């Protein structure tokens, strides 16, 4: 079939099942946009390219589908960098299509030229520069395949402007042949047997669940294993939601702001089983004393993750769908009562820790505390909303106090820690899950980094709810300055008290301000029940800390406690 | 410990950038890197000499490089019976009174003189790194103007080729 490169791009999107793209037009992609227009292809226009990439990322996290983002050459493409890096760190499947200047102009510092392939090499799973229209269908096919398979990640396809106009005889490749890319789905069954043998010996096993369980949609089988054996379970920030918070075997998030019981359990466990985790420094604390008494088992699809940070005794490489299924079959060879009996003293110990020092905050104060806001939102939504956060204190309070029930219900920039992520990601998540309540919780600092996307939310009348926990500070920065830098609040105080209600209304999103504790419940109920977008500016105290806290570089049981 | 890796990659533009970018980003200690065409037109072979403190460090280098889509295969030639060579071109000051001595050294090392002018000679030498180092040390007495070395290339002995391993 004869068609132009631009038509071919759209044809490829259709063949890959893409339902919507997030993009921003510009010179190098005008031909493509003309075809999008003619094909009436669903397209969402954010107000900044960074909004487009975060939205595609939020869409992918909420739905499990590949998010697609389009931008023009040069500044359009470079505005995507933070979002691509965000997706890369959290292994989110995104295909990014950028326009490039015409082939004849490449390398001449032409108008709006940037070497986006070179720039994105360290932050993409793979990338392409298409200079010949003949290469386009194959590259698009590979891009989607690479983005969604194995350990997912962002793939960038940079397409020269003239390629969009050039004609080709379109044929979409049926099969993929990439000699250097064969993700291991089914690994070595012996490795699972080895884990089984360790479980038989262990007295204090601990499941440590990460984002990989979310990404591979394997929380169901994982929950079965936990329920059958009664093995105590903790999660990383990215693993929240994989296990319901009210599960009796769940003991919270671990790491810098993890629970007392969770963090203590890592120092006491004799068998730590990581499922789709990276052992990031925010979670391990002092690396060489992390889980020092334990044998460490690492389940991951990416062999390069094993022994990167923490030395593992057993590695189980492969898709969790395969490995957890194998493990489930193995453990069922023994009655569940025996497993539970074997681990009962250990679990009781953890329950005691949890009761001794639960997550607490001052419930008596007349001021609105952020933790209370999160608990209230959790109550109203019964843990069933899609919660999107920005980065900082509010993110940690959300992680600590929202009672997550479902996988893919907590979208946050965990690895890169990108301020400004929340609002556009919530927009993408709402586009992908129109039937769900999508709530963006952010601080007053991060909100301003991409607040322009309120306009996009209003354009589409997306019922996203934006909750700003407003303390007039860059809260997490201020907390560190308060704790470790002699209360030198170096540029963390936001001097201009922006009227977020007016700002929101000016952009077309209704908004309210909350200052009194007694209004909290009714106002939040009204806002969350509403079918339109809404912004709530909540004034919280400026000196509330996120606790517990493990100081950077300390061992996980060396926590500063709250309460 | 030094390890010699044979890295088979797709012969496509940008592959070397991906590899060198990854090496610098992950802060791997690379001593040399040499790339060239192979018996297959769509494949490039890169020989990387990497310094790794322990097996975990080496494992990381291999695993991270393997993740690159265009890397087809990596073979660690270190423990294997192999041949490795490097080529060096050395421009040495060769005053008329020293030329005979230099020619002598060149012969002892089974090197070649590939260019001569009134002031200098260019010596071409192939061998293992130590041999090249040794010759350079001797030639230093006469004044070395410039040296260019290819970095190590390596190939396993026996009938089996790296792509078949």
XYZ file of C-alpha atoms in Angstrom:
728
model
C 0.000 0.000 0.000
C 1.440 3.366 -1.077
C 1.431 6.034 1.583
C 3.526 8.822 3.064
C 5.760 8.493 6.107
C 3.269 10.489 8.172
C 0.452 8.156 7.147
C 2.721 5.228 7.921
C 3.294 6.486 11.461
C -0.445 6.614 12.046
C -0.925 3.216 10.461
C 1.731 1.805 12.809
C -0.005 3.389 15.816
C -3.260 1.769 14.772
C -1.633 -1.617 14.267
C -0.130 -1.389 17.738
C -3.539 -0.694 19.207
C -2.733 2.858 20.270
C -5.934 4.616 21.293
C -4.623 8.057 22.069
C -1.431 10.091 21.765
C -0.188 12.957 23.913
C 1.624 15.537 21.853
C 2.551 19.074 21.012
C 2.910 20.221 17.414
C 5.778 22.138 15.864
C 7.738 22.688 12.661
C 9.304 19.277 12.176
C 6.101 17.340 12.860
C 3.665 19.522 10.895
C 3.271 16.909 8.188
C 2.515 14.295 10.809
C 0.011 16.587 12.489
C -1.708 17.206 9.185
C -2.256 13.472 8.886
C -3.399 13.187 12.510
C -5.928 15.876 11.646
C -7.135 14.094 8.528
C -7.278 10.719 10.267
C -9.020 12.351 13.220
C -6.675 10.371 15.438
C -7.350 10.869 19.185
C -4.773 13.365 20.383
C -4.389 15.182 23.672
C -2.715 18.546 23.765
C -0.994 19.408 27.035
C 0.379 22.885 27.502
C 4.028 21.928 27.633
C 5.937 19.005 26.122
C 6.928 17.910 29.617
C 3.212 17.575 30.316
C 2.858 15.357 27.242
C 5.523 12.883 28.296
C 4.385 12.685 31.930
C 0.814 12.208 30.711
C 1.895 9.355 28.430
C 3.759 7.885 31.404
C 0.734 8.243 33.719
C -1.459 6.675 31.048
C 0.931 3.726 30.781
C 1.187 3.223 34.547
C -2.566 3.314 35.048
C -3.484 1.084 32.110
C -0.484 -1.153 31.491
C -0.585 -0.117 27.836
C 2.205 1.679 26.013
C 1.925 5.466 26.361
C 2.666 7.453 23.219
C 4.021 10.969 23.087
C 4.842 13.254 20.165
C 6.982 16.385 20.071
C 8.756 18.444 17.512
C 12.519 18.707 17.006
C 14.951 20.738 19.132
C 13.252 22.375 22.127
C 10.143 20.237 21.752
C 12.254 17.140 22.071
C 14.539 18.448 24.810
C 11.500 19.402 26.905
C 10.742 15.687 27.074
C 14.012 14.735 28.714
C 12.884 14.850 32.354
C 9.818 12.803 31.502
C 11.769 10.226 29.525
C 14.248 9.859 32.385
C 11.326 9.524 34.812
C 9.824 6.705 32.740
C 13.216 5.048 32.331
C 13.963 4.964 36.055
C 10.580 3.405 36.828
C 10.582 1.064 33.769
C 7.472 2.529 32.169
C 6.592 1.546 28.590
C 6.465 4.716 26.519
C 7.093 5.304 22.826
C 8.273 8.816 22.077
C 8.046 10.117 18.532
C 10.052 13.250 17.842
C 10.443 15.193 14.649
C 13.970 15.872 13.474
C 15.125 18.462 10.976
C 15.292 17.295 7.362
C 18.119 14.904 6.513
C 19.842 17.569 4.415
C 19.985 19.856 7.463
C 21.167 17.344 10.087
C 24.509 18.201 11.617
C 24.502 21.835 10.515
C 23.143 23.344 13.727
C 19.964 24.039 11.816
C 16.963 25.825 13.289
C 15.433 23.717 16.062
C 17.990 20.978 15.636
C 19.092 18.926 18.639
C 20.743 15.509 18.664
C 17.900 13.964 20.620
C 19.086 10.470 19.910
C 22.450 11.258 21.440
C 20.863 13.114 24.341
C 18.429 10.332 25.191
C 20.812 7.399 24.808
C 21.419 6.968 28.541
C 17.745 7.418 29.454
C 15.995 5.230 26.895
C 15.781 1.481 26.575
C 16.535 2.010 22.909
C 16.303 4.775 20.344
C 16.215 5.317 16.593
C 16.904 8.062 14.096
C 14.916 7.514 10.919
C 16.439 9.153 7.872
C 14.924 6.869 5.251
C 11.190 6.251 5.085
C 11.822 2.596 4.217
C 13.141 2.011 7.745
C 10.100 3.518 9.429
C 7.646 0.600 9.785
C 10.312 -1.773 11.120
C 11.550 0.799 13.646
C 8.024 1.525 14.864
C 7.265 -2.160 15.255
C 10.483 -2.725 17.176
C 9.939 0.382 19.301
C 6.609 -0.871 20.627
C 7.940 -4.376 21.113
C 10.991 -3.185 23.033
C 9.007 -0.690 25.118
C 6.498 -3.220 26.392
C 8.451 -6.480 26.574
C 11.031 -7.707 29.061
C 11.743 -4.984 31.541
C 9.639 -2.197 30.036
C 11.006 1.249 29.294
C 10.859 4.286 27.045
C 11.893 4.020 23.386
C 12.425 7.090 21.246
C 11.941 7.254 17.482
C 13.387 10.424 16.000
C 12.064 10.987 12.477
C 13.484 13.465 9.980
C 10.973 15.967 8.681
C 11.368 14.903 5.051
C 10.623 11.288 5.995
C 7.062 12.259 6.944
C 6.444 13.513 3.418
C 8.319 10.768 1.562
C 6.339 7.973 -0.018
C 6.753 4.300 0.707
C 5.131 1.014 -0.107
C 3.839 0.263 3.372
C 4.187 -3.174 4.770
C 4.074 -3.750 8.506
C 6.532 -6.439 9.550
C 4.822 -9.504 10.960
C 7.660 -10.722 13.085
C 10.395 -9.077 15.064
C 13.926 -10.221 14.589
C 16.295 -8.656 17.031
C 19.334 -10.858 17.522
C 20.495 -8.899 20.528
C 17.177 -8.717 22.353
C 15.610 -11.850 23.752
C 14.147 -11.201 27.192
C 14.058 -14.300 29.362
C 10.468 -15.165 30.197
C 10.969 -18.618 31.530
C 14.109 -18.978 33.540
C 15.772 -21.847 35.306
C 13.275 -24.007 37.257
C 16.126 -25.108 39.521
C 16.416 -21.563 40.801
C 12.819 -21.706 42.030
C 13.518 -25.063 43.657
C 16.444 -23.484 45.451
C 14.128 -20.805 46.832
C 11.721 -23.494 47.980
C 14.516 -25.262 49.850
C 15.493 -22.034 51.573
C 11.883 -21.443 52.566
C 11.820 -24.850 54.228
C 14.847 -23.876 56.315
C 13.934 -20.275 57.041
C 12.488 -19.054 60.291
C 12.102 -15.393 59.453
C 11.412 -14.989 55.746
C 10.328 -11.674 54.312
C 8.861 -10.807 50.931
C 10.069 -7.463 49.671
C 7.788 -6.407 46.835
C 8.677 -3.793 44.248
C 7.395 -2.073 41.145
C 8.107 -5.143 39.038
C 5.003 -6.799 40.472
C 2.934 -3.791 39.422
C 4.480 -3.759 35.960
C 4.037 -7.482 35.343
C 0.483 -7.527 36.731
C 1.334 -10.423 38.998
C -0.044 -9.172 42.293
C -2.784 -11.794 42.237
C -0.505 -14.816 42.191
C 1.823 -13.110 44.644
C -1.068 -12.524 47.055
C -1.939 -16.217 46.788
C 1.579 -17.218 47.784
C 1.546 -14.817 50.726
C -1.870 -15.981 51.876
C -0.868 -19.635 51.613
C 2.391 -19.350 53.512
C 1.761 -16.394 55.791
C 5.127 -14.918 54.918
C 5.353 -11.334 56.211
C 5.533 -8.852 53.372
C 6.862 -5.339 52.931
C 6.986 -3.179 49.827
C 9.077 -0.469 48.280
C 7.440 2.809 47.282
C 6.862 1.381 43.809
C 5.382 -1.813 45.172
C 2.527 -0.087 47.016
C -0.851 -1.461 46.030
C 0.478 -4.865 44.987
C -0.734 -6.170 48.324
C -3.759 -4.700 50.078
C -2.775 -2.561 53.046
C -5.240 -4.351 55.306
C -3.721 -7.752 54.525
C -2.693 -9.328 57.848
C 0.657 -10.302 56.318
C 1.482 -6.769 55.248
C 3.798 -4.602 57.321
C 4.152 -1.468 55.250
C 6.718 0.202 53.093
C 10.408 0.007 53.971
C 13.189 2.486 53.415
C 13.907 6.049 54.352
C 10.311 6.727 55.411
C 9.267 3.149 55.957
C 7.388 1.718 58.918
C 9.143 0.760 62.130
C 8.077 -2.871 61.800
C 9.029 -3.020 58.132
C 12.472 -1.528 58.569
C 13.235 -3.537 61.662
C 12.212 -6.723 59.899
C 14.871 -6.192 57.226
C 17.597 -6.252 59.839
C 16.155 -9.354 61.493
C 15.027 -11.495 58.566
C 16.981 -14.619 57.671
C 15.595 -14.879 54.139
C 14.774 -11.748 52.192
C 12.999 -12.423 48.917
C 12.976 -9.432 46.578
C 10.292 -9.506 43.893
C 10.898 -7.027 41.068
C 12.956 -4.628 43.140
C 16.076 -2.590 42.409
C 17.453 -2.283 45.963
C 17.639 1.465 45.492
C 19.622 3.466 48.057
C 16.447 5.047 49.430
C 15.264 1.594 50.387
C 18.442 -0.100 51.577
C 19.926 2.654 53.720
C 23.497 1.716 54.582
C 24.072 -0.831 51.864
C 26.505 -3.245 53.472
C 24.333 -3.608 56.552
C 21.082 -4.097 54.663
C 19.477 -7.418 55.588
C 22.837 -8.456 56.995
C 21.502 -11.601 58.662
C 19.617 -12.778 55.613
C 20.154 -14.892 52.601
C 18.953 -12.760 49.745
C 16.852 -14.034 46.875
C 16.264 -11.802 43.883
C 13.421 -12.371 41.420
C 13.752 -10.121 38.372
C 13.340 -10.138 34.633
C 16.478 -8.066 34.219
C 19.627 -10.050 34.949
C 21.589 -6.823 35.271
C 19.627 -5.893 38.390
C 20.972 -8.886 40.276
C 24.111 -8.057 42.261
C 24.028 -4.436 41.109
C 23.537 -3.060 44.611
C 22.909 -5.959 46.938
C 24.664 -9.319 46.627
C 22.133 -12.091 46.115
C 22.534 -15.707 47.132
C 19.909 -16.951 44.712
C 18.751 -15.272 41.562
C 15.533 -16.166 39.788
C 15.672 -14.587 36.365
C 12.505 -14.488 34.313
C 9.051 -13.009 34.154
C 7.355 -12.979 37.543
C 4.352 -14.505 35.840
C 6.442 -17.584 35.258
C 8.542 -17.608 38.416
C 5.743 -16.862 40.889
C 3.581 -19.508 39.264
C 6.411 -22.016 39.663
C 6.881 -21.004 43.270
C 3.164 -21.273 43.998
C 3.089 -24.801 42.606
C 6.070 -25.765 44.739
C 4.795 -24.390 48.046
C 1.454 -26.088 47.586
C 3.242 -29.423 47.901
C 3.157 -28.727 51.618
C -0.019 -27.898 53.566
C -0.561 -24.232 54.280
C -0.890 -24.916 58.009
C 2.695 -26.173 58.139
C 4.036 -23.071 56.434
C 2.053 -20.812 58.702
C 3.122 -22.691 61.804
C 6.762 -22.505 60.759
C 6.684 -18.730 60.412
C 4.181 -17.954 63.179
C 6.634 -16.741 65.850
C 8.274 -14.431 63.321
C 5.012 -13.007 62.180
C 3.892 -12.484 65.768
C 7.081 -10.576 66.402
C 6.329 -8.311 63.477
C 2.781 -7.769 64.647
C 4.173 -6.708 68.021
C 6.534 -4.228 66.354
C 3.688 -2.868 64.312
C 1.578 -2.367 67.439
C 4.479 -0.927 69.391
C 5.246 1.765 66.889
C 2.599 2.299 64.240
C 2.625 5.289 61.923
C 1.346 8.165 64.018
C 0.636 11.872 63.926
C -1.009 14.365 66.221
C -4.740 13.873 65.858
C -5.613 16.344 68.601
C -4.411 19.520 66.949
C -6.943 21.964 65.546
C -4.820 22.495 62.478
C -5.217 20.444 59.347
C -2.376 17.948 59.284
C -1.408 16.447 55.927
C -1.590 12.903 57.259
C -5.210 13.488 58.242
C -5.987 14.739 54.743
C -4.555 11.573 53.196
C -6.409 9.356 55.649
C -9.615 11.192 54.853
C -9.116 10.798 51.099
C -8.356 7.131 51.666
C -11.538 6.736 53.677
C -13.746 8.535 51.182
C -12.385 6.622 48.185
C -12.170 3.389 50.217
C -8.711 2.864 48.790
C -10.065 2.450 45.287
C -8.918 5.656 43.613
C -5.961 6.081 41.313
C -3.646 8.191 43.419
C -1.010 10.228 41.624
C 1.564 12.235 43.522
C 4.251 14.732 42.865
C 7.524 14.427 44.757
C 8.311 15.435 48.310
C 6.722 15.263 51.738
C 3.162 14.858 50.441
C 4.366 11.870 48.382
C 5.695 10.132 51.478
C 2.610 10.953 53.549
C 0.477 9.512 50.759
C 2.624 6.378 50.682
C 2.321 6.040 54.448
C -1.324 6.890 55.060
C -3.334 5.996 51.964
C -4.734 2.479 52.260
C -3.943 1.109 48.814
C -5.836 -1.950 47.723
C -5.086 -2.449 44.055
C -2.016 -2.609 41.859
C -1.572 0.307 39.434
C -3.409 2.549 41.873
C -0.400 4.554 43.063
C 1.434 6.486 40.369
C 4.537 8.297 41.509
C 7.965 9.169 40.267
C 9.909 6.822 42.488
C 13.296 6.442 40.872
C 13.966 9.861 39.446
C 11.891 11.796 41.989
C 10.535 14.284 39.494
C 8.791 17.347 40.887
C 6.073 18.442 38.493
C 5.173 14.860 37.633
C 1.844 14.698 39.430
C -0.620 16.836 37.538
C 0.254 15.783 33.974
C 0.558 12.127 35.010
C -2.879 12.335 36.644
C -4.215 13.779 33.416
C -2.808 10.817 31.455
C -4.093 8.345 34.026
C -7.593 9.811 33.806
C -7.536 9.617 30.018
C -6.598 5.948 30.312
C -9.065 5.065 33.065
C -12.135 7.248 32.499
C -14.266 5.282 34.967
C -11.947 5.787 37.928
C -11.464 8.543 40.448
C -8.060 10.026 39.742
C -6.662 12.158 42.515
C -3.459 14.119 42.237
C -1.877 14.922 45.571
C 0.890 17.473 45.414
C 2.756 20.137 47.302
C 2.665 23.822 46.555
C 6.216 23.663 45.174
C 5.880 20.804 42.713
C 2.418 21.848 41.643
C 3.823 25.064 40.176
C 6.286 23.128 38.041
C 3.561 21.929 35.688
C 0.495 23.865 36.838
C -0.169 24.877 33.240
C -1.716 21.441 32.723
C -4.801 22.620 34.600
C -5.672 24.196 31.272
C -5.444 20.837 29.546
C -7.543 19.237 32.282
C -10.137 21.975 31.798
C -10.015 21.661 27.987
C -10.997 18.016 28.245
C -13.156 18.424 31.333
C -11.246 15.523 32.848
C -12.557 14.892 36.365
C -9.068 14.944 37.906
C -8.973 16.171 41.492
C -5.931 18.152 42.521
C -5.221 18.303 46.228
C -2.475 20.750 47.161
C -0.945 20.231 50.585
C 0.184 23.805 50.888
C 2.755 24.624 53.535
C 4.414 27.547 51.785
C 7.688 25.657 51.693
C 9.508 23.162 49.578
C 8.621 20.841 52.400
C 11.081 17.988 52.009
C 13.961 20.370 51.389
C 12.916 22.348 54.467
C 12.681 19.147 56.526
C 16.274 18.244 55.647
C 17.388 21.792 56.356
C 15.585 21.661 59.707
C 17.108 18.290 60.572
C 20.570 18.345 59.037
C 21.410 21.929 58.036
C 20.952 23.948 61.239
C 17.551 25.272 60.208
C 19.091 27.257 57.402
C 16.051 27.459 55.170
C 18.074 28.270 52.098
C 15.600 29.162 49.371
C 13.026 26.634 50.447
C 10.462 29.193 51.579
C 7.987 30.156 48.874
C 7.653 33.854 49.553
C 4.849 34.742 47.181
C 1.719 33.151 48.553
C 0.074 32.412 45.244
C -3.705 32.251 45.327
C -4.138 28.755 43.901
C -7.901 29.104 43.863
C -7.723 32.105 41.568
C -5.005 30.485 39.491
C -7.084 27.365 39.050
C -10.238 29.274 38.207
C -8.330 31.386 35.737
C -7.369 28.187 33.934
C -10.912 26.883 33.995
C -10.820 24.485 36.923
C -13.138 25.165 39.890
C -11.313 25.377 43.179
C -11.736 25.815 46.904
C -9.448 26.613 49.800
C -9.537 24.703 53.079
C -8.220 26.241 56.271
C -10.438 24.777 58.973
C -10.238 21.229 60.165
C -14.001 20.918 60.602
C -14.570 21.615 56.895
C -12.177 18.933 55.741
C -14.479 15.941 55.519
C -17.500 17.539 53.878
C -15.410 19.508 51.435
C -13.347 16.510 50.374
C -16.462 14.381 50.016
C -18.080 16.968 47.798
C -14.997 17.430 45.670
C -14.298 13.726 45.227
C -17.937 12.989 44.387
C -17.953 15.666 41.709
C -17.758 14.717 38.034
C -15.748 17.752 37.051
C -12.156 18.662 37.643
C -11.484 20.302 40.973
C -8.609 21.834 42.849
C -8.402 21.995 46.625
C -5.816 24.213 48.262
C -5.295 22.938 51.798
C -3.245 25.003 54.212
C -1.104 22.767 56.389
C 1.486 23.647 59.055
C 4.884 24.551 57.684
C 6.946 22.510 60.141
C 5.379 19.054 59.936
C 7.991 16.361 59.281
C 7.714 13.049 57.487
C 8.523 10.426 60.088
C 9.891 7.877 60.721
C 13.037 8.825 58.894
C 16.228 6.893 58.333
C 18.948 9.492 57.774
C 20.777 9.091 54.489
C 23.479 6.440 54.846
C 22.217 5.026 58.158
C 21.108 1.468 58.806
C 17.393 0.869 58.393
C 16.717 0.266 62.084
C 18.319 3.618 62.975
C 15.113 5.552 62.544
C 14.122 8.962 63.819
C 10.658 8.211 65.138
C 7.650 10.498 65.278
C 4.775 10.934 67.667
C 41.966 -8.016 37.148
C 41.878 -7.306 33.427
C 39.281 -9.028 31.306
C 39.092 -9.229 27.549
C 35.572 -9.196 26.188
C 34.594 -9.900 22.608
C 31.408 -7.953 21.973
C 29.448 -8.757 18.821
C 27.131 -5.947 17.820
C 24.836 -4.956 14.977
C 26.662 -2.981 12.333
C 24.435 0.081 12.635
C 25.069 3.756 13.183
C 24.975 4.810 16.804
C 25.957 1.461 18.304
C 29.386 2.630 19.424
C 27.789 5.698 20.998
C 25.430 3.478 22.939
C 28.294 1.340 24.161
C 30.669 4.133 25.082
C 27.829 6.081 26.683
C 26.904 3.137 28.856
C 30.505 2.540 29.881
C 30.958 6.117 31.042
C 27.545 6.360 32.712
C 28.055 3.219 34.746
C 31.648 4.284 35.524
C 33.211 1.068 34.264
C 37.001 1.007 34.009
C 37.772 0.422 30.381
C 41.420 0.158 29.337
C 40.876 -0.131 25.633
C 38.175 -0.544 23.066
C 38.729 -1.568 19.444
C 36.046 -2.009 16.821
C 36.006 -3.286 13.263
C 34.129 -5.203 10.606
C 33.851 -8.974 10.751
C 33.261 -11.939 8.467
C 29.586 -10.954 8.464
C 28.761 -7.623 6.841
C 25.992 -6.786 9.322
C 28.094 -7.446 12.389
C 30.810 -5.447 14.105
C 33.164 -6.910 16.665
C 34.382 -4.826 19.539
C 37.163 -5.956 21.810
C 36.942 -4.354 25.214
C 39.579 -4.659 27.885
C 37.988 -3.949 31.225
C 39.462 -3.705 34.678
C 37.161 -5.338 37.241
C 37.875 -5.760 40.950
C 35.756 -8.855 41.349
C 33.335 -11.165 39.588
C 30.369 -8.953 40.521
C 31.882 -5.947 38.830
C 32.575 -7.966 35.695
C 29.076 -9.446 35.814
C 27.660 -5.914 35.875
C 29.720 -4.865 32.852
C 28.609 -7.919 30.887
C 24.963 -7.739 31.958
C 24.596 -4.017 31.392
C 26.254 -4.213 27.969
C 24.105 -7.218 27.087
C 20.996 -5.144 27.754
C 21.771 -2.863 24.838
C 19.460 -3.923 22.051
C 22.184 -3.857 19.402
C 24.591 -5.993 21.395
C 24.197 -9.504 20.039
C 26.607 -11.418 22.193
C 29.418 -10.991 24.677
C 32.156 -13.562 25.189
C 34.670 -13.321 27.986
C 37.924 -14.466 26.400
C 39.918 -13.996 29.577
C 40.054 -17.553 30.804
C 40.242 -19.018 27.330
C 43.146 -20.006 25.174
C 43.364 -17.022 22.892
C 45.544 -14.818 20.764
C 45.581 -11.130 21.443
C 47.393 -8.425 19.590
C 47.745 -4.729 19.373
C 49.174 -2.621 16.576
C 51.297 0.423 17.288
C 52.762 3.057 15.009
C 55.673 4.887 16.587
C 57.317 7.986 15.153
C 60.838 8.077 16.518
C 63.616 10.630 16.062
C 66.231 9.003 13.883
C 69.351 11.056 13.494
C 71.699 9.498 10.882
C 74.143 8.286 13.570
C 71.313 6.402 15.388
C 69.574 4.833 12.458
C 71.517 1.581 12.471
C 70.774 1.050 16.141
C 67.086 1.709 15.620
C 66.971 -0.683 12.687
C 68.556 -3.274 14.968
C 65.914 -2.829 17.624
C 63.204 -2.975 14.981
C 64.576 -6.285 13.746
C 64.830 -7.775 17.214
C 61.161 -6.957 17.800
C 60.193 -8.141 14.323
C 58.722 -4.745 13.675
C 58.793 -2.844 10.389
C 59.961 0.553 9.340
C 57.188 1.971 7.225
C 58.407 5.521 6.663
C 61.718 7.309 6.804
C 62.695 10.936 6.346
C 65.689 13.030 7.293
C 64.670 13.387 10.891
C 62.370 10.520 11.833
C 61.214 7.002 11.152
C 57.833 5.396 11.631
C 57.961 1.936 13.166
C 55.041 -0.460 12.874
C 54.819 -3.095 15.552
C 52.291 -5.810 16.236
C 52.181 -7.816 19.423
C 50.925 -8.084 22.923
C 50.846 -4.885 24.945
C 53.979 -5.741 26.902
C 55.998 -6.163 23.784
C 54.898 -2.770 22.531
C 55.638 -1.221 25.915
C 59.088 -2.780 25.873
C 59.920 -1.465 22.448
C 58.642 1.994 23.292
C 60.900 2.020 26.313
C 63.927 1.277 24.163
C 62.998 3.791 21.488
C 62.500 6.496 24.079
C 66.272 6.963 24.224
C 66.155 8.318 20.688
C 63.140 10.495 21.239
C 59.615 9.377 20.491
C 57.641 12.053 18.647
C 54.299 10.329 18.664
C 52.653 6.977 19.296
C 49.344 5.628 18.096
C 47.997 2.285 19.338
C 44.886 0.415 18.305
C 44.051 -1.188 21.622
C 43.837 -4.922 22.029
C 42.007 -7.225 19.677
C 41.594 -10.847 20.632
C 40.401 -14.123 19.169
C 39.972 -17.554 20.721
C 42.166 -20.414 19.519
C 40.641 -23.565 18.049
C 37.984 -24.074 15.395
C 35.020 -22.501 17.206
C 34.214 -18.866 16.503
C 32.874 -16.441 19.067
C 29.427 -16.244 17.493
C 29.098 -20.018 17.893
C 30.083 -20.125 21.549
